[in-house]
Amino acid sequence: MKKIIFLVVAALMFFGMASSAFAAGGPPSDVKKGVFTELDASERTVVFEPEDGGEAVTLKLGEEVIPEDIELNKKVMVSMGHEGEEEVITSASVMFLGMTMDKVIALLIVGLIGGLLSGFIGSGGAFVLTPAMMSLGAPGAVAVASNMCHKFPKAMVGSYKRYRYGQVDLKLGLVMAVTAIIGVQIGVRVQKMILNTWGPAGSDLYVSIAFVVILITVGTYVFWDAWRLSKKGAEIETPKLAKAMQKIKIPPMMNFPKAGVRLSFWVTVPVGLATGMLAATIAVGGFIGVPGMIYVIGATAMVASATELLIAFIMGLWGSIQWAISGLVDIRLTLLILAASLFGVQLGALGTTYVKDYTIKVVMGAVMLIVMVSRGAKIPIYMNELGLASVSEGSQSILEAVSFWALVAALATAGGIITVAMIKGIIKDRAKDDEAGKEAVGAKA
Amino acid sequence: MSTNKKKPYGTAAITGALSIASYIVLFSNIDSVMDYFTKGGYYAAFPIMTALYFSFIHGTFASSVISLIGLEPAKSGH
């Protein structure tokens, strides 16, 4: 019976992935890709050659587009809109940024620390990698696509490592991934509905509020729990909510051996859905997935963060296929980040074998709260754009700087805590090993 | 104290060389690579397969380097 349920879930997941890969999802479908071949700045017109081999057309630039920003003979992404009756270009961005040595170094550093964080807490990296790529000049859609395409191989390597350390609950990961994929679809639809009703600023405001509300509540709780456990000296404790959930006996009941729990499949559904919805909204589903697996399902932070990597791999692969079908993956960005993050993710995974369970919660809580500050700083800016508040330009640039540096602080804090915890753990482990060696020699003598 | 595990010098050398060679080949032909990889549709297989290829080759290289510098998972459980 158990095997049948497992097979059904696996088949459902495969079907879901295959069908959703071609469904309308994350990638924008209303943009044109091609090359500008001529520009008439005085008339504000450009000759545009579409990539799909269609005939070159003359298009008018919208009011927001500055002719000096138009670059000829480079692959561009063009969004169209209406000004009165006329169809005009509302935005045009060069799809693939010029690569310089400082950009390469920046990508390698962010990749390494982002990888370290992913390997350790099961997620993270996306919240800083996507904005980092955008600040280097990549259009938003290309940054999201390239990050996604680097995420799934990184998560695959990380989950394999942590599986070898005996921390991944394969069954829990697969079950959660199915519902998370459905959650992504719901999240995307909610996003589209908001975008259609309130426009881009409304959508940004919604994302920021979702970020702040979720991160402040979940992040504070995770942090408080870690602090409480470290004070108490207790390493692991099954949360009350998880105990209550385990009493629900609605079939099908499932055993999750590595997580050490037996519970109804239906308990995993809301956690998976919320993970997917958050992934579609703020790109870091793990900020719900990992606490969900700890506090609702009852897994340890060690198993939850390791299992999250498996979920990230499945969801990342599915998302990458979608974005790659749209032709938006900049493989240079993907591979440069991967060059460093494959080291980072394995170091992070290794680090988990040296730390106590609550250390993972400390890192996760700290990162969530600092990222919350970063996103929260942007709320007044979006409110200003929507006309809900008035924020001066000077204050706006201060808020932008706060937002950016908070992300840098989140990475630095996470990198710092993980490295220190790991070094301490290694020293302790080696001292124990030495002692054991001496005792063995003593016994022989 | 001493580990009986053999250090993965061979694996590091082979996967390291393969990884570096792959990066060089790809980046020295980046114009045509970018052209094909961003066509979309069935061409989506190119970026996906490339990312997977690098994760195996470069991932194994990274794993052996980490092991060569003496970082191994904790022997005593926590």
Short mmCIF file of C-alpha atoms in Angstrom, two decimals, chain A residues 12-13 25 33 60 67 73 79 103-104 116 131 163 179 206 212 271 291 300 333 349 361 405 417 426 443:
data_model
loop_
_atom_site.label_atom_id
_atom_site.label_comp_id
_atom_site.label_asym_id
_atom_site.label_seq_id
_atom_site.Cartn_x
_atom_site.Cartn_y
_atom_site.Cartn_z
CA LEU A 12 1.88 12.85 -10.11
CA MET A 13 5.02 14.84 -9.56
CA GLY A 25 4.31 30.34 -15.47
CA LYS A 33 13.37 39.48 -28.34
CA LYS A 60 8.11 54.11 -31.81
CA PRO A 67 16.98 57.22 -27.14
CA ASN A 73 23.11 45.32 -32.82
CA SER A 79 8.19 45.33 -23.73
CA LYS A 103 31.78 41.41 -12.40
CA VAL A 104 33.31 37.92 -12.61
CA LEU A 116 27.66 27.97 1.75
CA PRO A 131 19.47 41.40 -6.91
CA TYR A 163 22.04 12.36 1.72
CA THR A 179 2.53 20.14 -3.38
CA TYR A 206 2.67 42.94 -2.31
CA VAL A 212 8.26 41.35 5.74
CA VAL A 271 3.44 23.15 4.21
CA PRO A 291 10.46 26.03 9.45
CA THR A 300 14.85 18.16 13.14
CA LEU A 333 26.15 34.02 -15.21
CA ALA A 349 26.80 20.60 3.90
CA LYS A 361 18.09 27.63 13.38
CA TRP A 405 23.71 46.74 2.46
CA ILE A 417 28.40 32.20 11.85
CA ILE A 426 36.35 20.69 13.69
CA ALA A 443 44.76 0.26 26.53
#
